[in-house]
Amino acid sequence: GFRLDAARHLIAAGPGELQNDTPETHAYWREFSRYLRERYPESLMLGEIWSDTETVATYYGDAETFPCGDEFAMTFNFGLAGGVVSAVNLGDANAVTSVLSRMSRFYPQDVLDGTFLANHDMTRLATQLGNDPGKLRQAPAVLLTLPGTPFLYYGEEVGLRNGPAGGDEAKRTPMPWNGEPGGGFTPATPWYAFAPGRETDNVAAQTDDPGSLLRRYRTPIRLRA
């Protein structure tokens, strides 16, 4: 299938807000979806629509005539991602329940929901949560017990933090598979430095530890399966 980036900005009608959510954009995605349904019915069309719940809901299209809608079959739930992180940081579930309430009002019934905590464009989850061990365990507990299809950004499961510099590169540092100089990622010098803490925030160090963050992810994933 396809994971389609920045899907709300495809066809602009002018500057500013006229770049977003135009009728022409929706018409294009309906045509794209029709082609996939006819030629590749087992494929998935997943949209990255970084907007509020009400706007995202429109990108499913006609979900009464077509199962899962005649535009995107699944969309990433940015509102819920922000809600979970906020709820865990503040210790207040309202940030989650308010999004779920809006979803019940605006989302078509029985559509596919792509849930997540952070992605490659966001500050890493561990950094957002202040590297707090309790919060780092609570966030996946919420994500992995909610409805939807959860997506994990690599490194979240071991507590990978942002790299030392700014920019997108700091959100996309090499994956720390072990504590060796190359992190099990490469025998050479990696293209970008590892994030701090990789001596313990790596897969090898956490695999056999029953109290590790990695185990906190793997256990509910197995339960879901």
C-alpha positions as YAML, in Angstrom:
chain: A
units: angstrom
residues:
- id: 1
  name: GLY
  ca: [0.00, 0.00, 0.00]
- id: 2
  name: PHE
  ca: [0.86, 3.64, 0.32]
- id: 3
  name: ARG
  ca: [1.61, 6.00, 3.19]
- id: 4
  name: LEU
  ca: [0.89, 9.37, 1.59]
- id: 5
  name: ASP
  ca: [2.68, 12.38, 3.04]
- id: 6
  name: ALA
  ca: [1.18, 15.85, 3.63]
- id: 7
  name: ALA
  ca: [-2.01, 14.68, 1.94]
- id: 8
  name: ARG
  ca: [-4.05, 17.80, 2.69]
- id: 9
  name: HIS
  ca: [-1.68, 20.05, 0.72]
- id: 10
  name: LEU
  ca: [-1.70, 18.20, -2.61]
- id: 11
  name: ILE
  ca: [-3.51, 20.70, -4.88]
- id: 12
  name: ALA
  ca: [-3.46, 24.36, -3.85]
- id: 13
  name: ALA
  ca: [-5.93, 27.04, -4.88]
- id: 14
  name: GLY
  ca: [-3.69, 29.91, -3.77]
- id: 15
  name: PRO
  ca: [-1.41, 30.95, -0.89]
- id: 16
  name: GLY
  ca: [-1.87, 30.42, 2.85]
- id: 17
  name: GLU
  ca: [-4.90, 28.39, 3.88]
- id: 18
  name: LEU
  ca: [-5.88, 28.01, 0.23]
- id: 19
  name: GLN
  ca: [-3.15, 25.38, 0.03]
- id: 20
  name: ASN
  ca: [-5.08, 23.12, 2.40]
- id: 21
  name: ASP
  ca: [-8.04, 20.76, 2.03]
- id: 22
  name: THR
  ca: [-9.23, 21.93, -1.38]
- id: 23
  name: PRO
  ca: [-12.05, 20.17, -3.27]
- id: 24
  name: GLU
  ca: [-9.49, 19.32, -5.96]
- id: 25
  name: THR
  ca: [-7.34, 17.53, -3.38]
- id: 26
  name: HIS
  ca: [-10.28, 15.46, -2.16]
- id: 27
  name: ALA
  ca: [-11.27, 14.64, -5.76]
- id: 28
  name: TYR
  ca: [-7.73, 13.44, -6.54]
- id: 29
  name: TRP
  ca: [-7.63, 11.14, -3.51]
- id: 30
  name: ARG
  ca: [-11.03, 9.69, -4.39]
- id: 31
  name: GLU
  ca: [-9.72, 8.83, -7.85]
- id: 32
  name: PHE
  ca: [-6.51, 7.39, -6.41]
- id: 33
  name: SER
  ca: [-8.52, 5.30, -3.94]
- id: 34
  name: ARG
  ca: [-10.89, 4.05, -6.65]
- id: 35
  name: TYR
  ca: [-7.95, 2.85, -8.72]
- id: 36
  name: LEU
  ca: [-6.44, 0.98, -5.77]
- id: 37
  name: ARG
  ca: [-9.74, -0.64, -4.81]
- id: 38
  name: GLU
  ca: [-10.24, -1.88, -8.37]
- id: 39
  name: ARG
  ca: [-6.71, -3.04, -9.11]
- id: 40
  name: TYR
  ca: [-5.23, -3.88, -5.69]
- id: 41
  name: PRO
  ca: [-8.11, -4.49, -3.25]
- id: 42
  name: GLU
  ca: [-5.82, -5.82, -0.50]
- id: 43
  name: SER
  ca: [-3.66, -2.69, -0.42]
- id: 44
  name: LEU
  ca: [-3.84, 0.00, 2.26]
- id: 45
  name: MET
  ca: [-4.08, 3.74, 1.56]
- id: 46
  name: LEU
  ca: [-2.85, 5.58, 4.67]
- id: 47
  name: GLY
  ca: [-2.96, 9.37, 4.90]
- id: 48
  name: GLU
  ca: [-0.77, 11.75, 6.84]
- id: 49
  name: ILE
  ca: [-3.18, 14.64, 7.43]
- id: 50
  name: TRP
  ca: [-1.64, 16.75, 10.17]
- id: 51
  name: SER
  ca: [-4.68, 18.67, 11.34]
- id: 52
  name: ASP
  ca: [-7.54, 18.69, 13.83]
- id: 53
  name: THR
  ca: [-9.92, 15.77, 14.30]
- id: 54
  name: GLU
  ca: [-12.75, 17.40, 12.36]
- id: 55
  name: THR
  ca: [-10.57, 18.00, 9.29]
- id: 56
  name: VAL
  ca: [-8.99, 14.55, 9.36]
- id: 57
  name: ALA
  ca: [-12.45, 12.97, 9.46]
- id: 58
  name: THR
  ca: [-13.29, 14.44, 6.04]
- id: 59
  name: TYR
  ca: [-10.46, 12.50, 4.40]
- id: 60
  name: TYR
  ca: [-12.28, 9.19, 4.79]
- id: 61
  name: GLY
  ca: [-14.83, 10.45, 2.28]
- id: 62
  name: ASP
  ca: [-18.02, 8.46, 1.73]
- id: 63
  name: ALA
  ca: [-17.90, 5.69, 4.34]
- id: 64
  name: GLU
  ca: [-21.57, 4.79, 3.98]
- id: 65
  name: THR
  ca: [-21.26, 3.53, 0.40]
- id: 66
  name: PHE
  ca: [-17.66, 2.26, 0.64]
- id: 67
  name: PRO
  ca: [-16.27, 0.33, 3.65]
- id: 68
  name: CYS
  ca: [-13.62, 2.52, 5.32]
- id: 69
  name: GLY
  ca: [-14.50, 5.38, 2.96]
- id: 70
  name: ASP
  ca: [-13.86, 6.28, -0.66]
- id: 71
  name: GLU
  ca: [-10.75, 8.37, 0.08]
- id: 72
  name: PHE
  ca: [-8.24, 7.16, 2.67]
- id: 73
  name: ALA
  ca: [-8.79, 3.79, 4.29]
- id: 74
  name: MET
  ca: [-6.76, 4.88, 7.33]
- id: 75
  name: THR
  ca: [-5.41, 8.19, 8.64]
- id: 76
  name: PHE
  ca: [-2.84, 9.03, 11.29]
- id: 77
  name: ASN
  ca: [-4.50, 10.38, 14.43]
- id: 78
  name: PHE
  ca: [-2.44, 13.46, 15.32]
- id: 79
  name: GLY
  ca: [-5.02, 14.72, 17.78]
- id: 80
  name: LEU
  ca: [-4.92, 11.53, 19.79]
- id: 81
  name: ALA
  ca: [-1.11, 11.42, 19.73]
- id: 82
  name: GLY
  ca: [-0.92, 14.87, 21.25]
- id: 83
  name: GLY
  ca: [-3.67, 13.97, 23.69]
- id: 84
  name: VAL
  ca: [-1.89, 10.88, 25.01]
- id: 85
  name: VAL
  ca: [1.42, 12.71, 25.48]
- id: 86
  name: SER
  ca: [-0.33, 15.62, 27.20]
- id: 87
  name: ALA
  ca: [-2.36, 13.32, 29.44]
- id: 88
  name: VAL
  ca: [0.73, 11.40, 30.53]
- id: 89
  name: ASN
  ca: [2.71, 14.58, 31.14]
- id: 90
  name: LEU
  ca: [-0.07, 16.26, 33.13]
- id: 91
  name: GLY
  ca: [-1.59, 13.21, 34.78]
- id: 92
  name: ASP
  ca: [-5.01, 14.20, 33.38]
- id: 93
  name: ALA
  ca: [-6.98, 11.91, 31.07]
- id: 94
  name: ASN
  ca: [-9.15, 14.72, 29.70]
- id: 95
  name: ALA
  ca: [-6.68, 15.32, 26.89]
- id: 96
  name: VAL
  ca: [-7.44, 11.79, 25.63]
- id: 97
  name: THR
  ca: [-11.16, 11.61, 26.34]
- id: 98
  name: SER
  ca: [-11.83, 14.93, 24.62]
- id: 99
  name: VAL
  ca: [-10.26, 13.63, 21.38]
- id: 100
  name: LEU
  ca: [-12.18, 10.35, 21.62]
- id: 101
  name: SER
  ca: [-15.38, 12.36, 22.09]
- id: 102
  name: ARG
  ca: [-14.71, 14.43, 18.96]
- id: 103
  name: MET
  ca: [-13.87, 11.28, 17.03]
- id: 104
  name: SER
  ca: [-17.23, 9.76, 17.98]
- id: 105
  name: ARG
  ca: [-18.94, 12.90, 16.64]
- id: 106
  name: PHE
  ca: [-17.02, 13.42, 13.40]
- id: 107
  name: TYR
  ca: [-15.34, 10.16, 12.31]
- id: 108
  name: PRO
  ca: [-17.43, 7.82, 10.15]
- id: 109
  name: GLN
  ca: [-18.26, 4.56, 11.89]
- id: 110
  name: ASP
  ca: [-15.92, 1.59, 11.58]
- id: 111
  name: VAL
  ca: [-13.10, 3.38, 9.74]
- id: 112
  name: LEU
  ca: [-9.46, 2.46, 10.40]
- id: 113
  name: ASP
  ca: [-7.56, 4.69, 12.82]
- id: 114
  name: GLY
  ca: [-3.76, 4.93, 12.75]
- id: 115
  name: THR
  ca: [-2.63, 5.70, 16.30]
- id: 116
  name: PHE
  ca: [0.88, 6.70, 17.39]
- id: 117
  name: LEU
  ca: [2.80, 8.72, 19.99]
- id: 118
  name: ALA
  ca: [5.37, 10.61, 17.88]
- id: 119
  name: ASN
  ca: [6.91, 10.49, 14.43]
- id: 120
  name: HIS
  ca: [9.99, 11.51, 12.45]
- id: 121
  name: ASP
  ca: [8.91, 15.18, 12.34]
- id: 122
  name: MET
  ca: [8.32, 15.52, 16.09]
- id: 123
  name: THR
  ca: [10.53, 15.86, 19.13]
- id: 124
  name: ARG
  ca: [11.17, 12.33, 20.34]
- id: 125
  name: LEU
  ca: [8.74, 10.93, 22.89]
- id: 126
  name: ALA
  ca: [11.40, 10.40, 25.59]
- id: 127
  name: THR
  ca: [12.47, 14.03, 25.27]
- id: 128
  name: GLN
  ca: [8.87, 15.26, 25.36]
- id: 129
  name: LEU
  ca: [8.33, 13.28, 28.57]
- id: 130
  name: GLY
  ca: [11.52, 14.53, 30.21]
- id: 131
  name: ASN
  ca: [12.98, 11.00, 30.11]
- id: 132
  name: ASP
  ca: [10.77, 10.20, 33.11]
- id: 133
  name: PRO
  ca: [10.73, 6.38, 33.58]
- id: 134
  name: GLY
  ca: [7.13, 6.26, 34.82]
- id: 135
  name: LYS
  ca: [5.80, 8.42, 32.01]
- id: 136
  name: LEU
  ca: [7.78, 6.47, 29.42]
- id: 137
  name: ARG
  ca: [5.99, 3.31, 30.60]
- id: 138
  name: GLN
  ca: [2.58, 4.88, 30.87]
- id: 139
  name: ALA
  ca: [2.50, 6.27, 27.33]
- id: 140
  name: PRO
  ca: [2.69, 2.89, 25.54]
- id: 141
  name: ALA
  ca: [0.27, 1.41, 28.08]
- id: 142
  name: VAL
  ca: [-2.29, 3.96, 26.92]
- id: 143
  name: LEU
  ca: [-1.48, 3.69, 23.22]
- id: 144
  name: LEU
  ca: [-1.48, -0.09, 23.09]
- id: 145
  name: THR
  ca: [-4.78, -0.51, 24.95]
- id: 146
  name: LEU
  ca: [-6.71, 2.03, 22.84]
- id: 147
  name: PRO
  ca: [-8.67, 1.04, 19.72]
- id: 148
  name: GLY
  ca: [-6.95, 1.55, 16.38]
- id: 149
  name: THR
  ca: [-3.83, 0.30, 14.65]
- id: 150
  name: PRO
  ca: [-0.78, 1.51, 16.60]
- id: 151
  name: PHE
  ca: [2.40, 2.65, 14.87]
- id: 152
  name: LEU
  ca: [5.73, 2.91, 16.73]
- id: 153
  name: TYR
  ca: [8.52, 5.22, 15.66]
- id: 154
  name: TYR
  ca: [11.82, 3.35, 15.85]
- id: 155
  name: GLY
  ca: [13.64, 3.78, 19.17]
- id: 156
  name: GLU
  ca: [10.56, 4.67, 21.23]
- id: 157
  name: GLU
  ca: [10.57, 1.16, 22.62]
- id: 158
  name: VAL
  ca: [13.99, 1.66, 24.24]
- id: 159
  name: GLY
  ca: [13.55, 5.31, 25.26]
- id: 160
  name: LEU
  ca: [15.57, 6.90, 22.48]
- id: 161
  name: ARG
  ca: [15.90, 10.65, 23.03]
- id: 162
  name: ASN
  ca: [16.58, 13.51, 20.62]
- id: 163
  name: GLY
  ca: [20.14, 13.92, 19.44]
- id: 164
  name: PRO
  ca: [22.35, 16.73, 20.75]
- id: 165
  name: ALA
  ca: [21.79, 19.18, 17.88]
- id: 166
  name: GLY
  ca: [18.65, 20.78, 16.52]
- id: 167
  name: GLY
  ca: [16.74, 20.13, 13.33]
- id: 168
  name: ASP
  ca: [15.19, 16.98, 11.92]
- id: 169
  name: GLU
  ca: [18.47, 15.04, 12.14]
- id: 170
  name: ALA
  ca: [18.21, 15.11, 15.94]
- id: 171
  name: LYS
  ca: [14.89, 13.26, 15.68]
- id: 172
  name: ARG
  ca: [16.32, 10.62, 13.33]
- id: 173
  name: THR
  ca: [19.56, 9.47, 14.96]
- id: 174
  name: PRO
  ca: [20.82, 5.90, 14.38]
- id: 175
  name: MET
  ca: [18.98, 3.03, 16.05]
- id: 176
  name: PRO
  ca: [20.92, 1.76, 19.12]
- id: 177
  name: TRP
  ca: [20.79, -2.02, 18.91]
- id: 178
  name: ASN
  ca: [23.59, -2.45, 21.46]
- id: 179
  name: GLY
  ca: [26.12, -0.40, 23.45]
- id: 180
  name: GLU
  ca: [29.07, -0.88, 21.09]
- id: 181
  name: PRO
  ca: [30.71, 2.13, 19.37]
- id: 182
  name: GLY
  ca: [28.63, 1.59, 16.22]
- id: 183
  name: GLY
  ca: [25.56, 0.69, 18.24]
- id: 184
  name: GLY
  ca: [25.04, -2.47, 16.20]
- id: 185
  name: PHE
  ca: [23.87, -0.07, 13.52]
- id: 186
  name: THR
  ca: [27.12, 0.09, 11.56]
- id: 187
  name: PRO
  ca: [30.78, -1.04, 11.88]
- id: 188
  name: ALA
  ca: [31.76, 2.40, 10.53]
- id: 189
  name: THR
  ca: [31.15, 5.91, 11.80]
- id: 190
  name: PRO
  ca: [27.41, 6.60, 11.46]
- id: 191
  name: TRP
  ca: [26.24, 9.47, 9.29]
- id: 192
  name: TYR
  ca: [24.96, 11.26, 12.40]
- id: 193
  name: ALA
  ca: [25.92, 10.87, 16.05]
- id: 194
  name: PHE
  ca: [23.91, 8.63, 18.36]
- id: 195
  name: ALA
  ca: [21.51, 10.25, 20.81]
- id: 196
  name: PRO
  ca: [22.72, 10.41, 24.44]
- id: 197
  name: GLY
  ca: [22.05, 7.45, 26.72]
- id: 198
  name: ARG
  ca: [22.58, 4.70, 24.17]
- id: 199
  name: GLU
  ca: [24.68, 2.69, 26.66]
- id: 200
  name: THR
  ca: [21.44, 1.69, 28.39]
- id: 201
  name: ASP
  ca: [18.81, 2.85, 25.89]
- id: 202
  name: ASN
  ca: [19.43, 0.01, 23.46]
- id: 203
  name: VAL
  ca: [17.81, -3.27, 22.52]
- id: 204
  name: ALA
  ca: [20.50, -5.62, 23.81]
- id: 205
  name: ALA
  ca: [20.57, -4.02, 27.26]
- id: 206
  name: GLN
  ca: [16.80, -4.27, 27.66]
- id: 207
  name: THR
  ca: [15.89, -7.55, 25.96]
- id: 208
  name: ASP
  ca: [16.27, -9.84, 28.98]
- id: 209
  name: ASP
  ca: [15.30, -7.30, 31.65]
- id: 210
  name: PRO
  ca: [11.71, -8.00, 32.80]
- id: 211
  name: GLY
  ca: [11.39, -4.44, 34.09]
- id: 212
  name: SER
  ca: [12.70, -2.73, 30.96]
- id: 213
  name: LEU
  ca: [10.85, -0.27, 28.76]
- id: 214
  name: LEU
  ca: [11.27, -2.64, 25.82]
- id: 215
  name: ARG
  ca: [9.36, -5.32, 27.75]
- id: 216
  name: ARG
  ca: [6.67, -2.75, 28.50]
- id: 217
  name: TYR
  ca: [6.10, -2.45, 24.76]
- id: 218
  name: ARG
  ca: [6.45, -6.11, 23.83]
- id: 219
  name: THR
  ca: [3.98, -7.47, 26.40]
- id: 220
  name: PRO
  ca: [0.88, -5.55, 25.28]
- id: 221
  name: ILE
  ca: [1.85, -6.03, 21.62]
- id: 222
  name: ARG
  ca: [1.72, -9.80, 22.22]
- id: 223
  name: LEU
  ca: [-1.59, -9.43, 24.03]
- id: 224
  name: ARG
  ca: [-3.03, -7.51, 21.07]
- id: 225
  name: ALA
  ca: [-1.80, -10.18, 18.67]
...
